[in-house]
Amino acid sequence: MANIQMKAVRKSFGVLEVIKGVDLEIRKGEFMVFVGPSGCGKSTLLRMIAGLESITSGDLLFDGERVNTVIPSKRGIAMVFQSYALYPHMKVRENMAFGMKLAGASEEERNERVARAARMLQIDHLLDRLPKELSGGQRQRVAIGRAITRDPRVFLFDEPLSNLDAALRVATRLEIAKLHHEMNDVTMIYVTHDQVEAMTLADRICVLRDGRVEQVGTPSDLYEKPNSIFVAGFIGSPRMNFLDGARAAKHGCHTLGIRSEHIDIVADGEGEWTGTVIHAEDLGSDNYLFVEIGAAEPLIVRRPGKLDHANGTHLNLRPQAQHLHRFDAEGRPVSQS
Ligand SMILES: Nc1ncnc2c1ncn2[C@@H]1O[C@H](COP(=O)(O)OP(=O)(O)OP(=O)(O)O)[C@@H](O)[C@H]1O
Ligand SMILES: [Mg+2]
């Protein structure tokens, strides 16, 4: 429901500048994910959008209107944090309705919105329980439900799933994706450390680095066309392999990047690199071979299916030519010749 624009936005805490000039537009109804190393300013930027932190300089616009000094409750924003702060003595239903009650909504309206949010998140059967009677994932869904009932223009999530176990993360991730489809004109900004969450939920991902925007694009843009070694190494798991020296020079670059799934095992004499398997990780569906080729770090080679190469196996490897990433000494892409 709202388009969000940041223009030369900066934030300092005392003498420490943590947001160093961010220009970013988040489109109406878009699902934008912020990623970046710990301490790069993701939460701070989110809190500035929410109005929980002041903006040192620059402009924050909602639908073209400057909101720098608009108080949080007037911004039409709902925020869900990593730790779900539910009121322990209130039932789920009361927790979800509390904000609306404060805002003066009628009982009828409160009941209707709680019921709708509960249906969306499949927590209808939990409405009469206390928070302590819920699992972590259920509690986090109640926290999300409470945010929905406030009928926000903008949804902000700061690592909402990071306290959940793997199965619950997947289930709740699905709920959030569904929520985005159902509330398709609500703008969502989502901070995460999780590669899968970023890649699967985002319309676009914004990679932040040390208080600045490093790259913004669709998940596949960032995965296939990173505009720096930083983004190449940050997006994707396992991390992109990087090679330098003669191995890179052969391809006309300072650093050569190649993802683990883009390296083939080939016959003797047909490889570009040779090495020995020193470690293997079997994930069931696929496996990762760590191959020592005499570079700074072992190459990680991803193989579909069962593990088929034991430690000590000698391999000939060849990168897929169309998937090479070539970077110059500054870490920027070498233009394709
Ligand atoms: N209230 C504050 N006072 C002083 N410094 C702060 C304050 N809040 C955050 N910082 C600093 O601002 C920087 C950015 O912090 P922020 O919490 O935004 O990082 P983040 O990207 O969310 O990190 P993480 O991934 O670990 O959550 C950090 O160096 C942090 O120490
Ligand atoms: Mg944070």
XYZ file of C-alpha atoms and ligand atoms in Angstrom:
369
model
C 0.000 0.000 0.000
C 2.983 2.273 0.285
C 5.965 3.076 -1.834
C 9.016 3.805 0.294
C 11.889 5.985 -0.808
C 15.142 6.665 0.974
C 17.229 9.554 -0.289
C 20.796 9.972 0.982
C 19.696 8.603 4.343
C 22.316 8.684 7.088
C 22.402 7.684 10.723
C 25.009 8.356 13.369
C 25.091 7.200 16.960
C 27.261 9.916 18.526
C 30.409 10.036 16.417
C 29.809 6.597 14.923
C 28.170 6.743 11.500
C 26.411 3.447 10.805
C 24.189 4.305 7.806
C 26.346 6.123 5.278
C 24.055 7.463 2.583
C 21.401 5.009 1.454
C 19.382 5.640 -1.707
C 16.760 2.982 -2.165
C 13.229 2.685 -3.472
C 10.929 -0.078 -2.296
C 7.916 -0.423 -4.532
C 4.349 -0.632 -3.408
C 3.497 -4.242 -2.598
C 7.077 -5.388 -2.989
C 8.762 -7.996 -0.790
C 12.225 -6.548 -0.175
C 14.821 -8.522 1.768
C 17.814 -6.888 3.473
C 20.901 -9.042 3.873
C 24.462 -8.244 4.876
C 27.114 -9.106 7.452
C 26.419 -8.648 11.143
C 26.682 -4.990 12.130
C 26.220 -3.597 8.598
C 23.112 -1.641 9.638
C 20.124 -3.798 8.614
C 18.211 -3.448 11.881
C 19.075 0.218 12.177
C 17.696 0.936 8.707
C 14.532 -1.011 9.482
C 14.081 0.851 12.760
C 14.517 4.154 10.944
C 11.737 3.194 8.528
C 9.559 2.269 11.509
C 10.351 5.536 13.248
C 12.017 3.825 16.195
C 15.336 5.530 15.361
C 15.711 9.116 14.221
C 17.181 9.927 10.821
C 20.383 11.975 11.080
C 20.121 13.350 7.540
C 18.431 12.599 4.235
C 14.778 11.950 3.464
C 12.417 9.077 4.066
C 9.284 9.231 1.903
C 6.106 7.129 2.028
C 4.096 7.572 -1.176
C 6.093 10.694 -1.894
C 5.442 12.261 1.487
C 8.323 13.022 3.842
C 7.834 11.082 7.075
C 11.181 11.685 8.822
C 9.485 13.184 11.858
C 6.166 11.345 11.760
C 5.749 9.326 14.957
C 5.799 5.511 14.632
C 2.105 4.981 15.372
C 1.143 7.330 12.529
C 3.264 5.581 9.882
C 0.933 2.623 9.313
C 3.680 0.146 10.027
C 3.712 -3.189 11.824
C 6.968 -4.737 12.924
C 7.773 -8.316 13.905
C 11.014 -8.959 15.755
C 13.217 -11.965 16.358
C 11.794 -12.469 19.833
C 8.025 -12.445 19.961
C 6.988 -10.227 22.823
C 3.545 -11.588 23.678
C 1.749 -10.649 26.881
C 2.050 -13.836 28.978
C -1.179 -13.367 30.931
C -3.356 -12.757 27.865
C -4.851 -15.410 25.642
C -3.810 -15.497 21.988
C -7.053 -13.772 20.979
C -6.430 -10.911 23.429
C -2.800 -10.612 22.423
C -3.833 -10.234 18.816
C -6.578 -7.706 19.548
C -4.667 -5.602 22.048
C -3.255 -3.039 19.621
C -6.650 -2.553 17.992
C -8.268 -2.132 21.385
C -5.815 0.638 22.214
C -6.575 2.225 18.856
C -10.268 2.249 19.754
C -11.604 -0.421 17.361
C -15.027 -1.831 18.236
C -15.340 -5.331 19.649
C -17.024 -6.523 16.479
C -14.214 -5.208 14.314
C -11.583 -6.677 16.626
C -13.198 -10.110 16.520
C -13.488 -10.036 12.777
C -9.890 -9.009 12.157
C -8.524 -11.505 14.665
C -10.537 -14.269 13.029
C -9.294 -13.308 9.577
C -5.635 -13.146 10.633
C -5.940 -16.414 12.554
C -7.370 -18.130 9.486
C -4.561 -16.814 7.305
C -1.926 -18.139 9.684
C -3.795 -21.321 10.624
C -3.888 -20.533 14.306
C -7.696 -20.429 14.676
C -7.607 -23.413 17.007
C -5.145 -21.689 19.335
C -7.064 -18.486 20.065
C -8.031 -19.455 23.605
C -4.595 -20.584 24.700
C -2.001 -18.676 26.666
C 1.407 -18.012 25.062
C 3.101 -20.527 27.366
C 0.858 -23.237 25.905
C 2.248 -22.663 22.399
C 5.345 -23.839 20.550
C 7.926 -21.278 19.415
C 6.618 -21.355 15.859
C 3.037 -20.896 16.995
C 4.049 -17.949 19.183
C 5.828 -16.324 16.290
C 2.716 -16.779 14.153
C 0.663 -15.086 16.851
C 3.134 -12.182 16.799
C 2.728 -11.983 13.014
C -1.054 -12.251 13.428
C -1.031 -9.393 15.890
C 0.824 -7.313 13.299
C -1.701 -8.238 10.577
C -4.679 -7.146 12.671
C -3.269 -3.661 12.733
C -3.903 -3.521 8.987
C -0.511 -1.998 8.183
C 0.615 -0.309 4.967
C 4.093 -1.647 5.566
C 5.257 -4.831 7.273
C 8.746 -4.920 8.750
C 10.332 -8.192 9.844
C 13.664 -8.377 11.662
C 14.868 -11.989 11.531
C 11.464 -13.285 12.634
C 12.326 -16.963 12.188
C 15.821 -17.122 13.614
C 14.707 -18.561 16.958
C 12.825 -21.425 15.368
C 14.063 -24.922 14.612
C 14.602 -25.965 11.001
C 11.185 -27.544 10.377
C 9.291 -24.637 11.924
C 11.328 -22.154 9.959
C 10.271 -23.810 6.737
C 6.609 -23.950 7.784
C 6.543 -20.341 8.974
C 8.451 -19.175 5.893
C 5.647 -20.672 3.828
C 3.069 -18.801 5.926
C 4.912 -15.542 5.327
C 5.078 -16.203 1.581
C 1.331 -16.914 1.559
C 0.700 -13.813 3.600
C 2.519 -11.749 1.018
C 0.359 -13.203 -1.758
C -2.853 -12.642 0.159
C -1.983 -9.097 1.202
C -0.504 -8.359 -2.166
C -0.495 -4.596 -1.883
C 1.240 -4.474 1.490
C 4.904 -3.568 1.226
C 7.150 -5.921 3.169
C 10.736 -5.471 4.267
C 12.406 -8.502 5.738
C 15.834 -8.813 7.359
C 17.457 -12.225 7.421
C 20.770 -14.050 7.660
C 19.259 -17.065 5.971
C 20.162 -17.550 2.309
C 17.139 -19.701 1.594
C 14.729 -17.216 3.149
C 16.276 -14.393 1.146
C 16.235 -16.276 -2.146
C 12.752 -17.730 -1.760
C 10.812 -14.841 -0.245
C 12.256 -11.806 -1.972
C 10.975 -9.978 -5.002
C 14.250 -8.100 -4.661
C 17.201 -8.409 -2.304
C 19.205 -5.433 -1.054
C 22.743 -6.362 0.001
C 24.059 -3.944 2.609
C 27.718 -3.577 3.450
C 29.066 -1.312 6.144
C 26.124 1.116 6.060
C 25.841 1.313 2.275
C 23.852 -0.442 -0.431
C 26.179 -2.782 -2.305
C 23.654 -4.152 -4.825
C 19.888 -4.385 -5.261
C 18.247 -6.891 -7.567
C 16.085 -9.949 -7.958
C 17.444 -13.103 -6.325
C 18.516 -14.491 -9.696
C 20.162 -11.173 -10.678
C 22.310 -11.266 -7.577
C 23.055 -14.956 -7.924
C 23.927 -14.848 -11.604
C 25.214 -11.303 -12.053
C 26.809 -10.107 -8.813
C 28.411 -6.701 -9.352
C 31.234 -7.359 -6.892
C 33.225 -10.146 -5.280
C 31.518 -9.152 -2.058
C 28.029 -9.928 -3.379
C 29.285 -13.009 -5.244
C 30.676 -14.370 -1.999
C 27.743 -13.318 0.127
C 24.832 -14.657 -1.930
C 24.639 -18.408 -2.285
C 25.474 -21.348 -0.100
C 27.988 -22.920 -0.182
C 29.974 -19.814 -0.959
C 31.256 -19.225 -4.496
C 34.775 -20.612 -5.048
C 37.412 -17.952 -5.737
C 40.751 -18.553 -7.437
C 43.544 -16.089 -8.162
C 47.048 -16.043 -9.605
C 47.696 -18.050 -12.758
C 44.351 -19.854 -12.551
C 42.557 -16.517 -12.836
C 45.011 -14.938 -15.275
C 44.290 -17.752 -17.721
C 40.759 -16.327 -17.927
C 41.895 -12.711 -18.135
C 41.014 -11.684 -14.603
C 42.434 -11.065 -11.155
C 39.987 -13.322 -9.341
C 37.968 -16.095 -10.909
C 34.697 -17.085 -9.283
C 32.871 -20.337 -9.931
C 29.935 -21.799 -8.019
C 30.094 -25.322 -6.646
C 27.365 -26.583 -9.002
C 29.220 -25.306 -12.064
C 32.274 -27.535 -11.801
C 32.250 -30.845 -13.690
C 34.264 -33.935 -12.948
C 35.858 -35.008 -16.246
C 38.157 -37.696 -17.634
C 41.956 -37.696 -17.264
C 43.566 -35.037 -19.401
C 40.327 -33.110 -19.930
C 40.340 -31.122 -16.694
C 41.517 -27.597 -16.069
C 42.382 -28.358 -12.451
C 43.335 -31.573 -10.710
C 43.181 -32.349 -7.047
C 42.300 -34.726 -4.259
C 39.127 -35.010 -2.237
C 40.044 -34.099 1.344
C 36.568 -33.925 2.828
C 33.008 -34.661 1.772
C 29.659 -33.547 3.133
C 26.751 -35.811 2.304
C 23.429 -33.965 2.553
C 21.393 -36.875 1.263
C 19.940 -35.075 -1.754
C 23.362 -33.913 -2.855
C 26.889 -33.790 -1.568
C 29.784 -31.376 -1.447
C 33.308 -32.484 -2.223
C 36.159 -30.378 -0.867
C 38.965 -30.772 -3.376
C 42.522 -29.694 -2.611
C 43.965 -28.266 -5.835
C 46.839 -26.296 -4.328
C 44.873 -23.010 -4.193
C 44.350 -20.880 -1.085
C 41.256 -22.882 -0.158
C 39.895 -26.228 -1.284
C 37.413 -26.057 -4.159
C 33.884 -27.004 -3.219
C 32.218 -29.151 -5.857
C 28.536 -29.883 -5.602
C 27.301 -33.270 -6.812
C 23.696 -34.377 -7.104
C 22.623 -37.574 -5.388
C 24.548 -39.927 -3.176
C 28.160 -39.394 -2.261
C 30.237 -41.149 -4.911
C 33.817 -39.994 -4.303
C 35.647 -41.021 -1.139
C 38.380 -39.037 0.578
C 41.674 -39.373 -1.253
C 40.064 -39.740 -4.690
C 41.986 -37.937 -7.407
C 39.752 -35.796 -9.643
C 40.009 -33.850 -12.883
C 37.816 -30.777 -12.742
C 36.528 -28.413 -15.369
C 34.525 -25.235 -14.754
C 31.511 -24.615 -17.001
C 32.678 -21.796 -19.265
C 29.329 -19.979 -19.331
C 29.259 -19.768 -15.532
C 32.633 -18.172 -14.870
C 32.649 -14.932 -12.874
C 35.652 -12.779 -13.651
C 36.666 -9.953 -11.313
C 39.375 -7.290 -11.531
C 41.755 -6.267 -8.748
C 39.076 -3.963 -7.284
C 36.656 -6.856 -7.021
C 34.419 -5.573 -9.834
C 33.308 -7.662 -12.813
C 35.635 -7.689 -15.812
C 33.516 -6.557 -18.746
C 32.805 -9.382 -21.137
C 35.032 -9.053 -24.209
N 21.685 2.413 19.887
C 22.913 2.272 19.382
N 23.965 2.995 19.839
C 25.188 2.883 19.310
N 25.506 2.064 18.285
C 24.510 1.312 17.785
C 23.177 1.369 18.299
N 22.412 0.508 17.579
C 23.247 -0.062 16.680
N 24.504 0.421 16.795
C 25.645 0.062 15.946
O 25.272 0.261 14.605
C 25.829 -0.741 13.775
C 24.721 -1.408 12.994
O 23.915 -2.148 13.885
P 22.659 -2.985 13.417
O 22.011 -3.533 14.622
O 21.842 -2.142 12.516
O 23.352 -4.140 12.576
P 22.687 -5.405 11.861
O 23.087 -5.340 10.430
O 21.258 -5.483 12.186
O 23.495 -6.599 12.548
P 22.985 -8.082 12.948
O 23.018 -8.865 11.679
O 24.050 -8.553 13.888
O 21.634 -7.979 13.562
C 26.599 -1.669 14.672
O 27.955 -1.299 14.635
C 26.009 -1.394 16.038
O 26.948 -1.633 17.042
Mg 20.077 -6.838 13.272
